[in-house]
Amino acid sequence: MKIRYAAKTDVGMKRTHNEDYFSLIEDEQLFMVADGMGGHASGEVASKMAAETIGEFFQRTREDEDATWPYKMDRSLSYVENRLVCAIKLANLRIFETSCRDLRYKGMGTTIVTTLVLGDKIYVGHVGDSRVYRVREGAISQLTRDHSLLEDYKEAKPDMTEEEERNFPHKNVITRALGMRETVQVDIRAHQIKSGDIYILCSDGLSGMVVDDQIGQIAGGAKSLERAVAELVDAANRNGGTDNVTTLMLQCLAA
């Protein structure tokens, strides 16, 4: 697959500093968005640390196939899935140990959402409420499940109305993040790619401000990926921009 991509991050309209972070490793076709949290700018440290640790693990295991992995392989997952899960778990451990060792970073954490393109498959790994969307033939679908109190409540109450969802008092509480505990459960899934697919990685500064259908319309209707990510950030800010907003978009085309 030939991959085109573009990304943009913005502090938003209400925050004074940006705790989001995005990264990509082009020769691995690995893309990441992280949304940090914690006082005194430690969220910035956590989100960057997550992306850098994942990138370093991929580089090390590419250069040395016999390198020792810090976690056992899960026999129910493929080698590719294990590699991505192990990298995310290692990032979690590094953030957790840093927050325990240095009081400046106590309580810091971050979400992480990653996509890895290999052949005609895209592997999606995530922890937290940052999302991956796919736009295929004009239709948008969410490929990740938010690790949030709201999502748990919706599963327990499937008939929850849109008004109840809007007024839910703890909608920003996440139930899983990197750095909160020594270990973390990573959701991982592989999806078949169709030529023309657009994949959108984003922090909740986008998904919480712009409805899914509008995200899909902007992504599918813009003249370029660069224009699309700029329009998505602008839309989030027009709707209030209450959080940092980051979007990384990639389009997969037949080689």
Tab-separated table of C-alpha atoms in Angstrom:
chain	number	residue	atom	x	y	z
A	1	MET	CA	0.000	0.000	0.000
A	2	LYS	CA	1.079	3.553	-0.707
A	3	ILE	CA	0.478	5.799	2.302
A	4	ARG	CA	-0.193	9.528	2.246
A	5	TYR	CA	-0.490	11.372	5.528
A	6	ALA	CA	-0.864	14.749	7.224
A	7	ALA	CA	-1.209	15.883	10.829
A	8	LYS	CA	-1.941	18.952	12.901
A	9	THR	CA	-2.062	19.733	16.608
A	10	ASP	CA	-3.394	22.864	18.285
A	11	VAL	CA	-3.628	24.114	21.857
A	12	GLY	CA	-7.331	24.899	21.431
A	13	MET	CA	-9.267	27.908	22.689
A	14	LYS	CA	-9.214	27.340	26.462
A	15	ARG	CA	-5.870	25.736	27.371
A	16	THR	CA	-2.545	27.506	27.877
A	17	HIS	CA	-0.284	24.654	26.789
A	18	ASN	CA	-0.567	21.610	24.560
A	19	GLU	CA	-0.368	18.166	26.186
A	20	ASP	CA	-1.167	16.308	22.957
A	21	TYR	CA	1.611	14.757	20.906
A	22	PHE	CA	1.726	13.013	17.556
A	23	SER	CA	4.503	11.060	15.930
A	24	LEU	CA	5.166	8.818	12.967
A	25	ILE	CA	7.888	6.440	11.874
A	26	GLU	CA	7.685	6.499	8.118
A	27	ASP	CA	9.810	3.439	7.353
A	28	GLU	CA	7.661	1.368	9.737
A	29	GLN	CA	4.398	2.998	8.603
A	30	LEU	CA	3.652	3.520	12.299
A	31	PHE	CA	1.476	6.466	13.364
A	32	MET	CA	0.671	7.644	16.908
A	33	VAL	CA	-1.401	10.214	18.795
A	34	ALA	CA	-1.164	10.674	22.575
A	35	ASP	CA	-3.193	12.916	24.897
A	36	GLY	CA	-1.307	13.597	28.117
A	37	MET	CA	-2.694	14.430	31.537
A	38	GLY	CA	-1.248	15.611	34.838
A	39	GLY	CA	-0.431	18.880	36.569
A	40	HIS	CA	2.476	21.252	35.995
A	41	ALA	CA	2.854	20.320	32.310
A	42	SER	CA	3.643	16.685	33.158
A	43	GLY	CA	1.025	15.624	30.608
A	44	GLU	CA	3.311	16.974	27.908
A	45	VAL	CA	6.104	14.791	29.260
A	46	ALA	CA	3.915	11.678	29.362
A	47	SER	CA	2.522	11.978	25.831
A	48	LYS	CA	5.944	12.598	24.309
A	49	MET	CA	7.511	9.813	26.376
A	50	ALA	CA	4.876	7.350	25.167
A	51	ALA	CA	5.460	8.082	21.490
A	52	GLU	CA	9.238	8.130	21.847
A	53	THR	CA	9.338	4.844	23.772
A	54	ILE	CA	7.169	3.082	21.204
A	55	GLY	CA	9.312	4.445	18.388
A	56	GLU	CA	12.541	3.408	20.098
A	57	PHE	CA	11.236	-0.127	20.653
A	58	PHE	CA	10.310	-0.477	16.988
A	59	GLN	CA	13.705	0.810	15.908
A	60	ARG	CA	15.571	-1.510	18.277
A	61	THR	CA	13.613	-4.621	17.292
A	62	ARG	CA	14.024	-3.808	13.606
A	63	GLU	CA	17.793	-3.410	13.870
A	64	ASP	CA	18.215	-6.456	16.124
A	65	GLU	CA	15.661	-9.207	15.560
A	66	ASP	CA	17.142	-11.145	18.496
A	67	ALA	CA	16.643	-8.267	20.935
A	68	THR	CA	15.064	-9.355	24.210
A	69	TRP	CA	11.474	-8.219	24.658
A	70	PRO	CA	10.445	-7.028	28.129
A	71	TYR	CA	7.151	-8.940	27.962
A	72	LYS	CA	6.225	-12.466	26.953
A	73	MET	CA	4.474	-12.932	23.649
A	74	ASP	CA	0.746	-13.590	23.718
A	75	ARG	CA	0.234	-16.782	21.698
A	76	SER	CA	-3.259	-15.647	20.709
A	77	LEU	CA	-1.768	-12.677	18.818
A	78	SER	CA	0.386	-12.482	15.708
A	79	TYR	CA	4.020	-11.375	15.825
A	80	VAL	CA	3.025	-7.940	14.505
A	81	GLU	CA	0.309	-7.527	17.125
A	82	ASN	CA	2.661	-8.658	19.892
A	83	ARG	CA	5.286	-6.166	18.766
A	84	LEU	CA	2.840	-3.272	18.962
A	85	VAL	CA	1.346	-4.381	22.289
A	86	CYS	CA	4.803	-4.858	23.813
A	87	ALA	CA	5.872	-1.371	22.714
A	88	ILE	CA	2.790	0.202	24.301
A	89	LYS	CA	3.240	-1.773	27.527
A	90	LEU	CA	6.866	-0.666	27.688
A	91	ALA	CA	5.765	2.957	27.279
A	92	ASN	CA	3.305	2.474	30.128
A	93	LEU	CA	6.014	1.094	32.409
A	94	ARG	CA	8.431	3.893	31.596
A	95	ILE	CA	5.836	6.581	32.367
A	96	PHE	CA	4.740	4.827	35.563
A	97	GLU	CA	8.302	4.431	36.846
A	98	THR	CA	9.133	8.055	36.025
A	99	SER	CA	6.055	9.300	37.884
A	100	CYS	CA	6.982	7.186	40.927
A	101	ARG	CA	10.619	8.279	40.900
A	102	ASP	CA	10.181	12.019	40.312
A	103	LEU	CA	7.633	13.980	42.342
A	104	ARG	CA	7.383	16.580	39.573
A	105	TYR	CA	5.652	13.967	37.447
A	106	LYS	CA	3.539	12.262	40.093
A	107	GLY	CA	0.220	11.157	38.634
A	108	MET	CA	1.095	11.876	35.017
A	109	GLY	CA	-0.387	9.694	32.321
A	110	THR	CA	-1.481	9.662	28.721
A	111	THR	CA	-3.784	8.009	26.251
A	112	ILE	CA	-2.237	6.394	23.205
A	113	VAL	CA	-3.653	5.383	19.853
A	114	THR	CA	-1.484	3.764	17.201
A	115	THR	CA	-1.870	2.409	13.703
A	116	LEU	CA	0.643	0.181	11.940
A	117	VAL	CA	0.230	-0.494	8.220
A	118	LEU	CA	1.671	-3.743	6.914
A	119	GLY	CA	0.694	-4.989	3.488
A	120	ASP	CA	-3.068	-4.860	3.123
A	121	LYS	CA	-3.726	-4.734	6.872
A	122	ILE	CA	-3.796	-1.946	9.420
A	123	TYR	CA	-3.192	-2.811	13.066
A	124	VAL	CA	-4.866	-0.547	15.620
A	125	GLY	CA	-3.617	-0.509	19.215
A	126	HIS	CA	-4.888	1.851	21.883
A	127	VAL	CA	-5.340	2.700	25.546
A	128	GLY	CA	-7.688	5.484	26.671
A	129	ASP	CA	-10.214	7.586	24.762
A	130	SER	CA	-8.170	8.793	21.812
A	131	ARG	CA	-9.727	7.321	18.694
A	132	VAL	CA	-9.207	5.873	15.252
A	133	TYR	CA	-11.875	6.435	12.622
A	134	ARG	CA	-12.061	4.963	9.137
A	135	VAL	CA	-13.721	6.718	6.230
A	136	ARG	CA	-14.533	4.215	3.494
A	137	GLU	CA	-16.614	5.078	0.447
A	138	GLY	CA	-18.019	8.114	2.240
A	139	ALA	CA	-19.056	6.306	5.432
A	140	ILE	CA	-17.281	6.882	8.753
A	141	SER	CA	-16.862	4.230	11.428
A	142	GLN	CA	-15.065	4.256	14.775
A	143	LEU	CA	-12.501	1.448	15.033
A	144	THR	CA	-11.649	1.920	18.710
A	145	ARG	CA	-13.695	1.648	21.883
A	146	ASP	CA	-13.228	4.470	24.393
A	147	HIS	CA	-11.871	3.331	27.738
A	148	SER	CA	-14.111	5.745	29.615
A	149	LEU	CA	-16.770	5.827	32.301
A	150	LEU	CA	-19.286	7.070	29.747
A	151	GLU	CA	-18.627	4.135	27.422
A	152	ASP	CA	-18.992	1.668	30.303
A	153	TYR	CA	-22.267	3.335	31.282
A	154	LYS	CA	-23.558	3.169	27.692
A	155	GLU	CA	-22.830	-0.553	27.574
A	156	ALA	CA	-24.696	-1.052	30.847
A	157	LYS	CA	-27.577	1.099	29.585
A	158	PRO	CA	-27.910	0.554	25.814
A	159	ASP	CA	-31.053	2.704	25.609
A	160	MET	CA	-29.215	5.812	26.828
A	161	THR	CA	-30.501	8.855	24.927
A	162	GLU	CA	-28.330	11.475	23.207
A	163	GLU	CA	-29.489	14.041	25.770
A	164	GLU	CA	-28.469	11.762	28.649
A	165	GLU	CA	-25.118	11.239	26.986
A	166	ARG	CA	-24.568	14.992	26.563
A	167	ASN	CA	-25.453	15.626	30.205
A	168	PHE	CA	-23.498	12.694	31.652
A	169	PRO	CA	-21.544	14.248	34.560
A	170	HIS	CA	-18.371	12.156	34.200
A	171	LYS	CA	-17.966	12.013	30.424
A	172	ASN	CA	-14.287	12.997	30.579
A	173	VAL	CA	-13.286	10.309	33.095
A	174	ILE	CA	-11.169	7.612	31.460
A	175	THR	CA	-10.849	4.128	32.913
A	176	ARG	CA	-7.556	3.182	31.297
A	177	ALA	CA	-4.399	5.168	30.502
A	178	LEU	CA	-0.651	4.740	30.260
A	179	GLY	CA	1.211	5.448	33.493
A	180	MET	CA	-1.610	4.852	35.938
A	181	ARG	CA	-0.435	1.388	37.005
A	182	GLU	CA	2.613	-0.799	36.514
A	183	THR	CA	0.802	-2.868	33.899
A	184	VAL	CA	-1.855	-1.986	31.353
A	185	GLN	CA	-4.252	-3.831	29.087
A	186	VAL	CA	-3.844	-2.865	25.439
A	187	ASP	CA	-6.655	-3.260	22.918
A	188	ILE	CA	-5.311	-4.485	19.578
A	189	ARG	CA	-7.121	-5.357	16.366
A	190	ALA	CA	-6.256	-5.875	12.708
A	191	HIS	CA	-8.426	-4.533	9.884
A	192	GLN	CA	-8.355	-5.228	6.164
A	193	ILE	CA	-7.486	-2.168	4.079
A	194	LYS	CA	-9.305	-1.160	0.916
A	195	SER	CA	-7.616	1.219	-1.495
A	196	GLY	CA	-8.891	4.727	-0.835
A	197	ASP	CA	-9.491	4.182	2.879
A	198	ILE	CA	-8.830	7.201	5.098
A	199	TYR	CA	-7.842	6.611	8.721
A	200	ILE	CA	-8.066	9.388	11.313
A	201	LEU	CA	-6.212	9.229	14.630
A	202	CYS	CA	-7.333	11.922	17.046
A	203	SER	CA	-7.438	13.109	20.624
A	204	ASP	CA	-10.779	13.759	22.307
A	205	GLY	CA	-10.254	17.441	21.607
A	206	LEU	CA	-11.558	16.581	18.141
A	207	SER	CA	-14.036	13.775	18.834
A	208	GLY	CA	-15.537	15.654	21.785
A	209	MET	CA	-16.095	18.827	19.763
A	210	VAL	CA	-17.069	17.567	16.294
A	211	VAL	CA	-19.681	14.885	15.621
A	212	ASP	CA	-18.615	11.783	13.740
A	213	ASP	CA	-20.601	12.541	10.587
A	214	GLN	CA	-18.987	15.967	10.256
A	215	ILE	CA	-15.536	14.456	10.790
A	216	GLY	CA	-16.264	12.033	7.956
A	217	GLN	CA	-17.585	14.755	5.659
A	218	ILE	CA	-14.543	16.961	6.201
A	219	ALA	CA	-12.087	14.082	5.819
A	220	GLY	CA	-13.704	12.759	2.668
A	221	GLY	CA	-14.493	16.099	1.065
A	222	ALA	CA	-11.310	18.125	1.461
A	223	LYS	CA	-9.037	18.731	-1.517
A	224	SER	CA	-5.997	17.363	0.320
A	225	LEU	CA	-5.107	15.641	3.571
A	226	GLU	CA	-3.314	18.793	4.696
A	227	ARG	CA	-6.471	20.788	4.119
A	228	ALA	CA	-8.579	18.147	5.861
A	229	VAL	CA	-6.582	18.128	9.115
A	230	ALA	CA	-6.600	21.936	9.178
A	231	GLU	CA	-10.378	22.019	8.672
A	232	LEU	CA	-10.919	19.444	11.422
A	233	VAL	CA	-8.886	21.472	13.915
A	234	ASP	CA	-10.723	24.646	12.878
A	235	ALA	CA	-14.089	22.922	13.355
A	236	ALA	CA	-13.146	21.790	16.870
A	237	ASN	CA	-12.071	25.307	17.801
A	238	ARG	CA	-15.211	26.876	16.312
A	239	ASN	CA	-17.305	24.544	18.455
A	240	GLY	CA	-15.593	25.697	21.635
A	241	GLY	CA	-12.075	24.289	21.513
A	242	THR	CA	-12.221	23.317	25.183
A	243	ASP	CA	-9.238	20.970	24.897
A	244	ASN	CA	-6.067	20.515	22.894
A	245	VAL	CA	-6.942	19.053	19.509
A	246	THR	CA	-4.805	16.733	17.424
A	247	THR	CA	-5.562	14.807	14.277
A	248	LEU	CA	-3.341	12.605	12.157
A	249	MET	CA	-4.825	11.384	8.914
A	250	LEU	CA	-3.556	8.762	6.501
A	251	GLN	CA	-4.893	7.542	3.213
A	252	CYS	CA	-4.080	4.091	1.855
A	253	LEU	CA	-3.822	3.698	-1.907
A	254	ALA	CA	-3.004	0.663	-4.019
A	255	ALA	CA	0.657	0.806	-4.991
